[in-house]
Short mmCIF file of C-alpha atoms and ligand atoms in Angstrom, two decimals:
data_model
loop_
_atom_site.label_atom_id
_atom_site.label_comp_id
_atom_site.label_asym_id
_atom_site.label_seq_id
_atom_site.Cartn_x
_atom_site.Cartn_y
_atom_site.Cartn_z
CA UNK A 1 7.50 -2.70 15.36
CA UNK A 2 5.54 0.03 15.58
CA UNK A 3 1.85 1.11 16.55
CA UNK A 4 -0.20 4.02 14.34
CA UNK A 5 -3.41 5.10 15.85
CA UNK A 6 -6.15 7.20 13.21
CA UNK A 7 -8.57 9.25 14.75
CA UNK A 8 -11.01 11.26 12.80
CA UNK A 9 -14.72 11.67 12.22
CA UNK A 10 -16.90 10.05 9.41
CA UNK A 11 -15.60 11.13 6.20
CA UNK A 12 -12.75 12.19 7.01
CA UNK A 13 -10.72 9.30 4.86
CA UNK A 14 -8.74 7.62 7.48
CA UNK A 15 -10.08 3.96 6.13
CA UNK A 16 -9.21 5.41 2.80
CA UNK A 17 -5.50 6.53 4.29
CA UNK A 18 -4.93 3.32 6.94
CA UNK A 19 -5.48 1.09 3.62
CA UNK A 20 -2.83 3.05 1.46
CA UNK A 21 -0.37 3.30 4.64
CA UNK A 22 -0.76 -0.84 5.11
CA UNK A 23 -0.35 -1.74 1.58
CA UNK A 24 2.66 0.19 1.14
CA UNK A 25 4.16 -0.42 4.46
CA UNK A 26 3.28 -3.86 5.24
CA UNK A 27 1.49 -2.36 8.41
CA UNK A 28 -1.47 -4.54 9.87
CA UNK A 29 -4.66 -2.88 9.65
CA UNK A 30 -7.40 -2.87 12.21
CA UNK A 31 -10.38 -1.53 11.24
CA UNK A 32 -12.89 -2.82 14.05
CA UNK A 33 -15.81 -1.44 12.11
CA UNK A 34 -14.60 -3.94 9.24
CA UNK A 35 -14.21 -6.65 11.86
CA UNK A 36 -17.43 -6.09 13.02
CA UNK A 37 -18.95 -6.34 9.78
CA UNK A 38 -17.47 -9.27 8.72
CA UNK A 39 -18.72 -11.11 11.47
CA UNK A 40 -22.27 -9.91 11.01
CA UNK A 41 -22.25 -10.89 7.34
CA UNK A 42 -20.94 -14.25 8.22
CA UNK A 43 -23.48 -14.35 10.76
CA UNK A 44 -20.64 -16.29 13.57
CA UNK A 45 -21.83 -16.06 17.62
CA UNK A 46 -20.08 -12.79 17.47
CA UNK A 47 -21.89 -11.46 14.44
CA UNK A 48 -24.95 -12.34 16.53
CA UNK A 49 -24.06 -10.82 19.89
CA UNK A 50 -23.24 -7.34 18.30
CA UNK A 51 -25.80 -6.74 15.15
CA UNK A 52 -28.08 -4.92 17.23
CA UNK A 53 -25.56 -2.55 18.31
CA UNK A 54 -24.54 -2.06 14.65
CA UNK A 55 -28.15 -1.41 13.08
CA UNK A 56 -28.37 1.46 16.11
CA UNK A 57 -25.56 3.10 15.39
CA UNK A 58 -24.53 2.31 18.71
CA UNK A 59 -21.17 1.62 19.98
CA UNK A 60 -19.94 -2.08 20.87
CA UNK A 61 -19.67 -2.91 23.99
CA UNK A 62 -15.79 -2.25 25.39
CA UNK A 63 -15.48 -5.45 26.66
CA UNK A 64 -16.37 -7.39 23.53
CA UNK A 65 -14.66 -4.96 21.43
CA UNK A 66 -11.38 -4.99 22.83
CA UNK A 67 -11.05 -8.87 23.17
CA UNK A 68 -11.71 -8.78 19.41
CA UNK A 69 -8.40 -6.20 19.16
CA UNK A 70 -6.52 -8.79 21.30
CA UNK A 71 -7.07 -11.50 18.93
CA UNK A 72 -6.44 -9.98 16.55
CA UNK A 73 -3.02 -8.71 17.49
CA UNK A 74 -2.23 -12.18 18.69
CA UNK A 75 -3.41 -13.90 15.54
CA UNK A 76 -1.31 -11.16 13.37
CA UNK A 77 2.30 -10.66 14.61
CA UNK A 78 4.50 -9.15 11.81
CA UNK A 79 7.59 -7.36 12.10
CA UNK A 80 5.99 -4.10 9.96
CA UNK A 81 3.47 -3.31 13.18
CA UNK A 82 -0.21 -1.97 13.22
CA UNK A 83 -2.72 0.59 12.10
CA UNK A 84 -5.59 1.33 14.29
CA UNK A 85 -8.30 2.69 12.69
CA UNK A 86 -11.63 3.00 14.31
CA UNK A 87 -10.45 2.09 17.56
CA UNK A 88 -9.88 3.09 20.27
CA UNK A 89 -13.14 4.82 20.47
CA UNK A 90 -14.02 5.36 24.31
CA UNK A 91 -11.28 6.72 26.66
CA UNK A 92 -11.59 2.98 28.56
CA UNK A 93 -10.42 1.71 24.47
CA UNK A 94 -7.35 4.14 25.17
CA UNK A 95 -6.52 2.77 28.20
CA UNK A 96 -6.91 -1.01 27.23
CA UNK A 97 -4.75 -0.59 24.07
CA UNK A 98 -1.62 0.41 26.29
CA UNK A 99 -2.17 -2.10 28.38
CA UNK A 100 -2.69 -4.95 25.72
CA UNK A 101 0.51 -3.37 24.04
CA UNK A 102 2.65 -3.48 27.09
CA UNK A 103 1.74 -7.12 27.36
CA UNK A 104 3.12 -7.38 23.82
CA UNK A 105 6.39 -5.30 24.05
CA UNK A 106 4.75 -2.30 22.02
CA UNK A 107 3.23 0.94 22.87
CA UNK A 108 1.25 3.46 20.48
CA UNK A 109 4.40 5.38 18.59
CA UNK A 110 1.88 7.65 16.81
CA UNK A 111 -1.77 9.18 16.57
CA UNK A 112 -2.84 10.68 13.68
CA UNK A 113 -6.41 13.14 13.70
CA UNK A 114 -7.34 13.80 10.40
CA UNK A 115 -9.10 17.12 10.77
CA UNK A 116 -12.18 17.96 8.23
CA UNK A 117 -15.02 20.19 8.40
CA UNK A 118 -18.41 19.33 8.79
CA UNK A 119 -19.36 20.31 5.79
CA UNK A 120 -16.43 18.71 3.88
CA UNK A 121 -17.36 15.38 5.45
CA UNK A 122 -21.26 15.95 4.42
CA UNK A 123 -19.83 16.36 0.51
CA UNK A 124 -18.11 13.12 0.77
CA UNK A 125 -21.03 10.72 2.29
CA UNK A 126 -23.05 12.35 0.61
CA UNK A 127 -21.07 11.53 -2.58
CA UNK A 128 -20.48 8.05 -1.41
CA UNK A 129 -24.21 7.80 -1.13
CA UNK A 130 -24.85 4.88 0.92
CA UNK A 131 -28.87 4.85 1.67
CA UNK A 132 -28.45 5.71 5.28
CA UNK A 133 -26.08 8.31 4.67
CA UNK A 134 -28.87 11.38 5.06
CA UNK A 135 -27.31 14.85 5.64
CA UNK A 136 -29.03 14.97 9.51
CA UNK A 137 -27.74 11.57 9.63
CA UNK A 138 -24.45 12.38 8.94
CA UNK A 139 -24.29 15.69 10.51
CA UNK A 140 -25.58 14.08 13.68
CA UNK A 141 -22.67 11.15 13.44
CA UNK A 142 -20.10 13.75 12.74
CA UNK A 143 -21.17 15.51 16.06
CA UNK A 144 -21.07 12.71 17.63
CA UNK A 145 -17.72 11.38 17.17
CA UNK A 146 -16.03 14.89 17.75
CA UNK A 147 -17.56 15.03 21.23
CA UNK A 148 -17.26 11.26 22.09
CA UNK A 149 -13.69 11.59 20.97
CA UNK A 150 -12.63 14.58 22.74
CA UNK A 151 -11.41 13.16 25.73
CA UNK A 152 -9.34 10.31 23.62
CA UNK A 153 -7.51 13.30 21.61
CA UNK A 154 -6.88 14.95 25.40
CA UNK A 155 -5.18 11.26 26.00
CA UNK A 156 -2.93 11.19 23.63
CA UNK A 157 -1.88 14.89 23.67
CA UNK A 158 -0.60 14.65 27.36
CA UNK A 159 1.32 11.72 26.09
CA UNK A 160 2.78 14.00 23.19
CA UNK A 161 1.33 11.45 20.77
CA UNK A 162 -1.08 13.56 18.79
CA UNK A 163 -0.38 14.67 15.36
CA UNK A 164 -3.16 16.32 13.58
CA UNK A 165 -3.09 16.57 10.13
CA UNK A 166 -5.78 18.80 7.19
CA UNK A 167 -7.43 15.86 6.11
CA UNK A 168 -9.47 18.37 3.25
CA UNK A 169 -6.82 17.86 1.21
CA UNK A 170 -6.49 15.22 -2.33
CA UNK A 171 -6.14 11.49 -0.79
CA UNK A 172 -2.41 11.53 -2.28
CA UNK A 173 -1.54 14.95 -0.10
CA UNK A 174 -3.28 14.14 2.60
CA UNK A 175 -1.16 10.69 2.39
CA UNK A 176 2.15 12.85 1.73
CA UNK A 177 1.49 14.23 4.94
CA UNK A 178 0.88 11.30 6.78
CA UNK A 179 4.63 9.99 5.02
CA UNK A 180 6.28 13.21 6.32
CA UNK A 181 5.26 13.22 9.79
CA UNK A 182 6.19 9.24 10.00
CA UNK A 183 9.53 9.76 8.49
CA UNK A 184 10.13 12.34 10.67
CA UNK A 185 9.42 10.47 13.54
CA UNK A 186 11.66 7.47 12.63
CA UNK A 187 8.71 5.28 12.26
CA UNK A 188 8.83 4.45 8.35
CA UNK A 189 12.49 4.70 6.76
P1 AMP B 1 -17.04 2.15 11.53
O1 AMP B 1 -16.87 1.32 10.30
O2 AMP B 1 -15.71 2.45 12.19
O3 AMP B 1 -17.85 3.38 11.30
O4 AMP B 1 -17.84 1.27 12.59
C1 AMP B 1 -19.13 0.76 12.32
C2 AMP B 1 -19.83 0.35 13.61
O5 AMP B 1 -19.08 -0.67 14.28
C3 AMP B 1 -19.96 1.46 14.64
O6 AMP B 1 -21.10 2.24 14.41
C4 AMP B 1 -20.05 0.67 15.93
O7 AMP B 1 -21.34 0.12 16.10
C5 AMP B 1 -19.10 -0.47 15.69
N1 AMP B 1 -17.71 -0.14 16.11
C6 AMP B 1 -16.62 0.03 15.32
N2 AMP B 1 -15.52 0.30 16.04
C7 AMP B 1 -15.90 0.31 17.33
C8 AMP B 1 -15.23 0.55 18.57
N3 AMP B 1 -13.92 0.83 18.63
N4 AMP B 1 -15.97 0.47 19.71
C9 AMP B 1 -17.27 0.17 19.69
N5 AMP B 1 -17.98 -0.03 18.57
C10 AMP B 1 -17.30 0.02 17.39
#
């Protein structure tokens, strides 16, 4: 069973990619910003507890946010693995996800960064065109993430675990890529 981790900034597809990678490899997805939202919408003790944090833009505590990972892997053992996407998001998320892992028998095989410029990732929000998704807005989120995630690419490159890929690419090359470097790795057939 094996483990993929997707890092990248807003825009730069990796829901888009995770979703393709699961449905053709039977992978488990975790999204936790999908998680998240579910649970507001539903409007369960969770959804309660972390709808503030979500209207600010504001990250989750780790505590509740890894529990919610654990369940999840418990609740969704499959012999295909998992795809991480959108977590871990803090260096303490790194460290947490080995540890939950070993206590599994698994350990992150893989961690893809799908690299895009700023600008590329403005055309595609912008396209998308949700209402909060203002050029500042997004410019400021991009920044964000890239220096909040710094030390979590740092992680997994001392652990020879980082694979970055050009994520400006068509969705189907971008996904070719992806496919290559797995194959190569023994980690899809
Ligand atoms: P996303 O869909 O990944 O952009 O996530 C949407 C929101 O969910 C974020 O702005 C955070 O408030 C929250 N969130 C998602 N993943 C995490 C995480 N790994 N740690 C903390 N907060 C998270």
């Amino acid at each position: 069973m094996h483990v993929i981790v997707f890092l990248g900034p807003p825009g730069s597809g990796k829901g888009t990619q995770s979703e393709i990678l699961c449905g053709k490899y039977g992978f488990v997805h975790i999204a936790t910003g999908d998680i998240f939202r579910w649970h507001m919408k539903h409007e369960t003790d969770l959804g309660k507890k972390i709808k503030e944090y979500l209207e600010r833009g504001e990250l989750v505590p780790d505590d509740i946010t890894i529990s919610v990972v654990e369940q999840k892997i418990r609740e969704s053992m499959n012999p295909n693995g998992f795809v991480f996407d959108g977590f871990p998001r803090t260096l303490k998320q790194a460290e947490k996800l080995d540890e939950m892992l070993t206590k599994f028998g698994l350990k992150v095989n893989i961690v893809i960064y799908l690299n895009v410029s700023k600008e590329e990732a403005v055309r595609r929000l912008l396209a998308r065109g949700r209402h909060d998704d203002k050029p500042d807005t997004i410019k400021r989120r991009f920044d964000e993430y890239e220096e909040k995630t710094k030390p979590i690419r740092k992680y997994y490159k001392d652990r020879d675990l980082l694979v970055e890929i050009d994520g400006e690419k068509t969705i189907e090359e971008v996904h070719e890529a992806i496919v290559a470097v797995l194959k190569t790795r023994n980690i899809i057939p």
